[in-house]
Coordinates of C-alpha atoms in Angstrom, one line a residue:
Chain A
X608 CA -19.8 -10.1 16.5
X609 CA -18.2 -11.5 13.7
X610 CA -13.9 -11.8 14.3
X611 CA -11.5 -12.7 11.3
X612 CA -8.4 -14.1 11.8
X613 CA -6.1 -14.0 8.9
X614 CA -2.5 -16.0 8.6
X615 CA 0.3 -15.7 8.0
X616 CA 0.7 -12.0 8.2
X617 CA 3.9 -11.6 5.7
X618 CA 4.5 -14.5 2.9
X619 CA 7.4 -14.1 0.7
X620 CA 7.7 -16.6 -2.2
X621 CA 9.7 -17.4 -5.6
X622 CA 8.3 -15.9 -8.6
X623 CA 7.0 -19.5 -10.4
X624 CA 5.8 -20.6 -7.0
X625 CA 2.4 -21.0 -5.4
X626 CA 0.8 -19.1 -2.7
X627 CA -1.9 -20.0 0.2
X628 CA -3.5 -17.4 2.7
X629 CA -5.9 -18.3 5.0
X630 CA -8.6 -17.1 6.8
X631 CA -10.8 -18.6 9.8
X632 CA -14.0 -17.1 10.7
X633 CA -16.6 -17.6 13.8
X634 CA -19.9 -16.7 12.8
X635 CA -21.6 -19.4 11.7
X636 CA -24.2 -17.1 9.8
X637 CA -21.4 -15.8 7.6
X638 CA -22.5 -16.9 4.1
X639 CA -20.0 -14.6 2.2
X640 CA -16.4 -14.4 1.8
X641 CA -14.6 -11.9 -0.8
X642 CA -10.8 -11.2 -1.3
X643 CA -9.3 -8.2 -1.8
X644 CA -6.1 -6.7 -3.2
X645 CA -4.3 -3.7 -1.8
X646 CA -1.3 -2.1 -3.5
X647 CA 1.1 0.3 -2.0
X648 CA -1.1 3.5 -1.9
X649 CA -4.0 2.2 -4.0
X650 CA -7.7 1.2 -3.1
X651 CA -8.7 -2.4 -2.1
X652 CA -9.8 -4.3 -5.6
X653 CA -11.9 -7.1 -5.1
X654 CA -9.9 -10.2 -6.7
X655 CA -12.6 -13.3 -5.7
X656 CA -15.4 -13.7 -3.5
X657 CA -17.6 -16.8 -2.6
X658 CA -20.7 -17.7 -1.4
X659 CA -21.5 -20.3 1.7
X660 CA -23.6 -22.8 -1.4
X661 CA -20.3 -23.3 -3.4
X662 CA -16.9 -24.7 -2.1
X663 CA -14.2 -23.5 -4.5
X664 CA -14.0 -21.3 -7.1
X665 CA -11.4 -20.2 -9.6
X666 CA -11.1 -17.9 -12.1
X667 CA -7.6 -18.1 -13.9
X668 CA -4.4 -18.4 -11.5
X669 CA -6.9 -17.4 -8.4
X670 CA -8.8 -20.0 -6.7
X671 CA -11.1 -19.5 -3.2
X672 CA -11.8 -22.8 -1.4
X673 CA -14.4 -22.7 1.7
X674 CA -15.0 -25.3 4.2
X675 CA -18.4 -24.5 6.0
X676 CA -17.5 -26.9 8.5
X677 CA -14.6 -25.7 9.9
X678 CA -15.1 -22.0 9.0
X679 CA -12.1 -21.4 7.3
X680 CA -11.7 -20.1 3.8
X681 CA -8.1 -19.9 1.7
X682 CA -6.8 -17.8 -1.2
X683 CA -4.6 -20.1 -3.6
X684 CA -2.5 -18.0 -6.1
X685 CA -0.7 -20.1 -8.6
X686 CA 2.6 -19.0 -10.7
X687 CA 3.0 -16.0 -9.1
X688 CA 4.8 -12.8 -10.9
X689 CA 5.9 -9.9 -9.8
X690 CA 2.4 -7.7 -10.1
X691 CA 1.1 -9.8 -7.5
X692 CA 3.1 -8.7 -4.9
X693 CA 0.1 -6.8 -2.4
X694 CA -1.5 -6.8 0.8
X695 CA -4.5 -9.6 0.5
X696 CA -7.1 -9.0 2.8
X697 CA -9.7 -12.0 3.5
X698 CA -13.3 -10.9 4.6
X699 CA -16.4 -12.4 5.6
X700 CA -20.1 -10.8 6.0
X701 CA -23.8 -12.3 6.8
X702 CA -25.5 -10.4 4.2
X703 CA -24.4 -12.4 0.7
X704 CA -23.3 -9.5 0.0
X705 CA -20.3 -6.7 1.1
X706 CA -22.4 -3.7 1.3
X707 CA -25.6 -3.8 4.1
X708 CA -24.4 -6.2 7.3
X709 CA -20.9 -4.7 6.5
X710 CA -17.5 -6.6 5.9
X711 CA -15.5 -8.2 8.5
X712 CA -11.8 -7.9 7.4
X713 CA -8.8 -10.1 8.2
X714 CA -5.2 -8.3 9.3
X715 CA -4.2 -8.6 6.2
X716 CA -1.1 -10.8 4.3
X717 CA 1.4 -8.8 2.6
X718 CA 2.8 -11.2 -0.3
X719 CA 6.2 -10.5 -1.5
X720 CA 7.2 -12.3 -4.6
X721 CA 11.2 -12.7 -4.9
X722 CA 12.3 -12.7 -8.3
Chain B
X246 CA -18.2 3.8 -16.4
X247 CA -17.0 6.1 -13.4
X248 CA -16.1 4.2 -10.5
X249 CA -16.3 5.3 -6.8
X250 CA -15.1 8.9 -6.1
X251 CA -14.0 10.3 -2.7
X252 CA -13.3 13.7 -2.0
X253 CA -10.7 15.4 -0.7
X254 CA -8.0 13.2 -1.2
X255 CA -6.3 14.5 1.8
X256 CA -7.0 16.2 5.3
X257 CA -4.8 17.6 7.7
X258 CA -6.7 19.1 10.5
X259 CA -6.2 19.3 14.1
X260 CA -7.3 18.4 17.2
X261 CA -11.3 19.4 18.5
X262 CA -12.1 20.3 15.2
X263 CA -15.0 18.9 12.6
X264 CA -14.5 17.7 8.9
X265 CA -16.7 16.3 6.4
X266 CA -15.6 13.6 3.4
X267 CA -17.8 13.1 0.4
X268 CA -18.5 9.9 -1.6
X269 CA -20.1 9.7 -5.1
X270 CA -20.9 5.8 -5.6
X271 CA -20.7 3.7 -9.3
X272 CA -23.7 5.3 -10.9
X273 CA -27.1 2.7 -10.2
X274 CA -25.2 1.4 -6.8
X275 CA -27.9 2.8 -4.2
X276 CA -25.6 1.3 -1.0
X277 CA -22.9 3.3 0.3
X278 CA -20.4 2.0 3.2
X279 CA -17.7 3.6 5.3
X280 CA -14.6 1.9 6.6
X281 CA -11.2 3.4 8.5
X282 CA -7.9 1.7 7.5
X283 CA -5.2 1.8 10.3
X284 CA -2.0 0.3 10.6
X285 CA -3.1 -1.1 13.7
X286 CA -6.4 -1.9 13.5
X287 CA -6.8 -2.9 9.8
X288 CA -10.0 -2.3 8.1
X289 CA -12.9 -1.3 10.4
X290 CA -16.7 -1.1 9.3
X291 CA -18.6 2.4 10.4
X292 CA -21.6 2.4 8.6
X293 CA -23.8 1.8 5.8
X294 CA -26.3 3.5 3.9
X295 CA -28.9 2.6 1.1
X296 CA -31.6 4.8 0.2
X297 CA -30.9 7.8 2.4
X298 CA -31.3 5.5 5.3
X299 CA -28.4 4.2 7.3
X300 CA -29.0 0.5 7.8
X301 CA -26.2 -1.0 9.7
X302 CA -23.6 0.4 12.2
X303 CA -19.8 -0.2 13.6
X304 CA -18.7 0.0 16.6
X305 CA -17.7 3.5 16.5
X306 CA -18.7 6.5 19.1
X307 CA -21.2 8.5 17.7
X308 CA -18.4 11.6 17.0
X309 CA -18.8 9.4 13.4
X310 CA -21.7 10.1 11.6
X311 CA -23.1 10.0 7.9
X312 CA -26.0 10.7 5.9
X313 CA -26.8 9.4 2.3
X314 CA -28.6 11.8 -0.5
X315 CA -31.4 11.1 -3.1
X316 CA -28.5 10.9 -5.5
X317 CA -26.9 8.3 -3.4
X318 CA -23.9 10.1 -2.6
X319 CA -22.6 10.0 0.5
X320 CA -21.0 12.2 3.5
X321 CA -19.2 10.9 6.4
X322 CA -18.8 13.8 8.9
X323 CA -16.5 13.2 12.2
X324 CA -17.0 15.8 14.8
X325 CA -14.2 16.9 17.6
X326 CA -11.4 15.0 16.3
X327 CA -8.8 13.2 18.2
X328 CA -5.2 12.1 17.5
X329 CA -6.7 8.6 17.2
X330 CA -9.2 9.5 14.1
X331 CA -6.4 9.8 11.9
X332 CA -6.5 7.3 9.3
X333 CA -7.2 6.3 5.8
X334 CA -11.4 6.5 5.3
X335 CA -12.6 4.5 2.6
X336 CA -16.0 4.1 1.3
X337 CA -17.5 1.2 -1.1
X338 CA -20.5 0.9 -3.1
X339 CA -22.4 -1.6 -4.6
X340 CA -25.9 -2.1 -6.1
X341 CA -28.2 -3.0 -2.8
X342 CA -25.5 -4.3 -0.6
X343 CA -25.7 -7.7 -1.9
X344 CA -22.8 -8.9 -3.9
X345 CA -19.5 -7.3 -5.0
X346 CA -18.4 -4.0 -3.4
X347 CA -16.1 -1.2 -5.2
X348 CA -13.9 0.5 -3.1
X349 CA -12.9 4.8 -3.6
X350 CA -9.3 5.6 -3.2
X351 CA -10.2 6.9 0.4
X352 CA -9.6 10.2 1.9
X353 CA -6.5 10.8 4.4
X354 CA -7.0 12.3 7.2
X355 CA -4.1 14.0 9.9
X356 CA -5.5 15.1 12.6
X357 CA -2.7 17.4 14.4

């Protein structure tokens, strides 16, 4: 089956700085690739995802890149504040979608912004 | 519009026993999935379910089971529990389990 590895497990940067989480896959049939966030006590929230056509996408300070060859994915987080301190977790599944071939989840990366 | 609901919150039961979790999905999402969150092992897949059918499974002994409603609501039932089951169960919906997936703020279960 599908394995995720996720790296690194704990990041800590400056508040103002950039972050990068990454994710390596081994199915080559995986053709989807969300993100989620996870606060202390709170449900996963689905931040980005990405599709095995396109290789990045951004929407504001979040980008996802993809690189089909290698099977690895990466989270990019620019100026990072406070609120985005979190456990990211990376995923991948065959079914463009999360829901019917189920989500394959990385260990997770808890980010810890330092003010 | 309501987003995924899971009852109980919480669970405390003990060892040998059954218990039962409910899941009502984003109203129109017809597929329904089931994951455990451990410290250890992170989150796990169990199952999936779209229109009363359960399409794909985890690797999970079949102590875990679920069924899905006309309604699309969902029940995940685990049967003689062990210290081991304990664990936050969340499920996720989303229209036909193609494209995003909303997560419920999970049940907890203790099993003593």
């Amino acid at each position: 089956g599908e394995n995720v590895e996720q790296h690194p497990s704990t990041l800590s940067v400056q508040e103002g700085d950039s972050a990068v989480i990454k994710c390596t896959y081994s199915d080559s049939a995986s053709n989807y690739f969300p993100w989620y966030k996870q606060e202390l006590g709170k449900r996963p929230q689905l931040i980005i995802d990405i599709r095995s056509n396109v290789g990045e996408k951004k929407d504001q300070r979040i980008a996802v890149t993809l690189n089909k060859t290698a099977k690895h994915f990466s989270l990019h987080i620019t100026e990072t504040q406070p609120e985005d301190s979190a456990v990211y977790f990376c995923a991948a599944s065959k079914g463009s979608g999360g829901g019917a071939d189920g989500l394959t989840f990385g260990k997770g990366t808890h980010l810890i912004i330092q003010p | 519009k309501a987003g995924v609901t899971q009852t109980p919150r919480y669970l405390i039961k003990t060892r040998g026993q059954q218990v039962t979790l409910s899941c009502s999905p984003i109203s129109g999402h017809r597929s329904v999935s089931w994951y455990q969150q451990t410290p250890g092992q992170g989150l796990q897949f169990l199952f999936e379910y779209f229109s009363e059918t359960q399409r794909n499974k985890g690797n999970f002994p079949g102590r875990f089971s679920g069924r899905q409603f006309s309604n699309s609501r969902s029940e995940m039932n685990v049967s003689t529990l062990e210290l081991g089951d304990s664990a936050l169960y969340l499920c996720a919906s989303s229209y036909e389990g193609r494209g995003e997936m909303y997560f419920g703020a999970g049940t907890r279960l203790s099993v003593l």
